[in-house]
Tab-separated table of C-alpha atoms in Angstrom:
chain	number	residue	atom	x	y	z
G	1226	GLN	CA	0.000	0.000	0.000
G	1227	VAL	CA	0.913	3.633	-0.394
G	1228	GLN	CA	0.312	6.254	2.277
G	1229	LEU	CA	-0.126	9.894	1.336
G	1230	VAL	CA	0.185	12.813	3.736
G	1231	GLU	CA	-0.884	16.249	2.548
G	1232	SER	CA	0.021	19.583	4.059
G	1233	GLY	CA	-0.060	23.278	3.232
G	1234	GLY	CA	-3.750	24.108	3.137
G	1235	GLY	CA	-5.223	27.081	4.909
G	1236	LEU	CA	-7.058	30.369	4.620
G	1237	VAL	CA	-5.893	32.987	2.136
G	1238	GLN	CA	-7.331	36.124	0.597
G	1239	THR	CA	-8.254	36.463	-3.056
G	1240	GLY	CA	-5.114	36.879	-5.129
G	1241	GLY	CA	-2.946	35.134	-2.573
G	1242	SER	CA	-0.826	32.008	-2.863
G	1243	LEU	CA	-0.519	28.644	-1.171
G	1244	ARG	CA	1.731	25.659	-1.696
G	1245	LEU	CA	0.422	22.173	-1.050
G	1246	SER	CA	2.695	19.201	-0.438
G	1247	CYS	CA	1.977	15.502	-0.568
G	1248	ALA	CA	4.499	12.976	0.671
G	1249	ALA	CA	4.127	9.359	-0.396
G	1250	SER	CA	5.482	6.428	1.577
G	1251	GLY	CA	5.218	2.663	1.436
G	1252	ASN	CA	5.292	0.631	-1.754
G	1253	THR	CA	5.935	3.413	-4.249
G	1254	PHE	CA	7.303	2.456	-7.665
G	1255	SER	CA	7.763	4.069	-11.027
G	1256	PRO	CA	6.189	4.721	-13.372
G	1257	ASN	CA	3.283	6.326	-11.581
G	1258	THR	CA	1.031	9.345	-11.724
G	1259	MET	CA	0.511	11.712	-8.840
G	1260	ALA	CA	-2.257	14.233	-8.944
G	1261	TRP	CA	-4.246	16.784	-7.030
G	1262	TYR	CA	-8.021	16.707	-7.018
G	1263	ARG	CA	-10.435	18.985	-5.242
G	1264	GLN	CA	-13.981	18.789	-4.014
G	1265	ALA	CA	-16.075	21.795	-3.130
G	1266	PRO	CA	-19.265	21.480	-1.053
G	1267	GLY	CA	-22.088	20.045	-3.124
G	1268	LYS	CA	-19.849	19.367	-6.108
G	1269	LEU	CA	-18.126	16.346	-7.571
G	1270	ARG	CA	-14.440	15.754	-7.046
G	1271	GLU	CA	-12.485	17.138	-9.993
G	1272	LEU	CA	-8.958	16.830	-11.287
G	1273	VAL	CA	-6.840	19.907	-10.693
G	1274	ALA	CA	-3.449	18.796	-11.992
G	1275	ALA	CA	-1.495	15.615	-12.593
G	1276	ILE	CA	2.142	14.771	-13.150
G	1277	LEU	CA	3.742	11.582	-14.394
G	1278	SER	CA	6.959	10.280	-12.898
G	1279	VAL	CA	8.745	11.405	-16.077
G	1280	GLY	CA	7.462	14.942	-15.542
G	1281	THR	CA	4.618	15.261	-18.022
G	1282	THR	CA	1.863	17.482	-16.602
G	1283	ASN	CA	-1.838	18.033	-17.164
G	1284	TYR	CA	-4.036	20.819	-15.781
G	1285	ALA	CA	-7.695	21.647	-15.513
G	1286	GLU	CA	-8.573	24.605	-17.710
G	1287	SER	CA	-9.729	26.575	-14.687
G	1288	VAL	CA	-6.256	26.574	-13.101
G	1289	LYS	CA	-3.977	26.833	-16.125
G	1290	GLY	CA	-1.555	29.709	-15.752
G	1291	ARG	CA	-2.213	29.979	-11.998
G	1292	PHE	CA	-1.283	26.577	-10.565
G	1293	THR	CA	1.912	24.592	-11.064
G	1294	ILE	CA	2.398	20.933	-10.184
G	1295	THR	CA	5.889	19.594	-9.592
G	1296	ARG	CA	7.385	16.517	-8.009
G	1297	ASP	CA	10.594	15.438	-6.331
G	1298	ASN	CA	11.022	11.752	-7.073
G	1299	SER	CA	13.905	11.440	-4.620
G	1300	LYS	CA	11.506	12.464	-1.831
G	1301	ASN	CA	8.366	10.828	-3.287
G	1302	THR	CA	6.687	14.192	-2.894
G	1303	VAL	CA	4.405	16.161	-5.176
G	1304	TYR	CA	3.707	19.880	-4.816
G	1305	LEU	CA	0.989	22.195	-5.996
G	1306	GLN	CA	1.895	25.867	-6.153
G	1307	MET	CA	-1.311	27.879	-6.285
G	1308	ASN	CA	-1.122	31.541	-7.234
G	1309	SER	CA	-3.774	34.184	-7.939
G	1310	LEU	CA	-6.252	32.228	-5.862
G	1311	LYS	CA	-9.960	32.864	-6.311
G	1312	PRO	CA	-12.938	32.148	-4.043
G	1313	GLU	CA	-13.998	29.424	-6.466
G	1314	ASP	CA	-10.758	27.579	-5.653
G	1315	THR	CA	-12.152	26.927	-2.167
G	1316	ALA	CA	-12.329	23.165	-1.661
G	1317	VAL	CA	-10.782	20.188	0.035
G	1318	TYR	CA	-7.726	19.224	-1.970
G	1319	TYR	CA	-6.791	15.554	-2.211
G	1320	CYS	CA	-3.556	13.958	-3.308
G	1321	ASP	CA	-3.754	10.844	-5.470
G	1322	TYR	CA	-1.162	8.210	-6.333
G	1323	ARG	CA	-1.908	5.912	-9.236
G	1324	ARG	CA	0.062	3.025	-10.698
G	1325	TYR	CA	-1.715	0.487	-12.912
G	1326	THR	CA	-4.582	-0.834	-10.739
G	1327	ILE	CA	-3.321	0.796	-7.533
G	1328	ASP	CA	-5.096	4.023	-6.630
G	1329	CYS	CA	-4.430	5.639	-3.241
G	1330	TRP	CA	-5.762	8.863	-1.747
G	1331	GLY	CA	-4.677	11.224	0.958
G	1332	GLN	CA	-6.941	12.492	3.703
G	1333	GLY	CA	-7.390	15.908	2.119
G	1334	THR	CA	-6.430	19.422	3.105
G	1335	GLN	CA	-8.794	22.389	3.226
G	1336	VAL	CA	-8.102	25.439	1.091
G	1337	THR	CA	-10.310	28.453	1.720
G	1338	VAL	CA	-10.053	31.629	-0.333
G	1339	SER	CA	-11.839	34.630	1.118
G	1340	SER	CA	-13.204	37.403	-1.065
């Protein structure tokens, strides 16, 4: 199994920045995909950004140009730098590790953007 521990959420004003981290431990192997999802109250969980172990990235249209996903394979950690935050970015953010049929989730971290 793979354990994921997220950190870095919090309360920020519109236009501010936050950096989320997700550290993976346990049976982690490459290749894999690590991603950030988010779920706002009353809405479905949605993909925010994903990054393959080789570095290829994918972003939701709503965050392109504002968010950047990176990873440090030596630390099994993925980061999400969030800039120019908007109230609509308010959600619980979840880290995801995926490798073939293995799909593991973190516990989530709250991000709240005040207007």
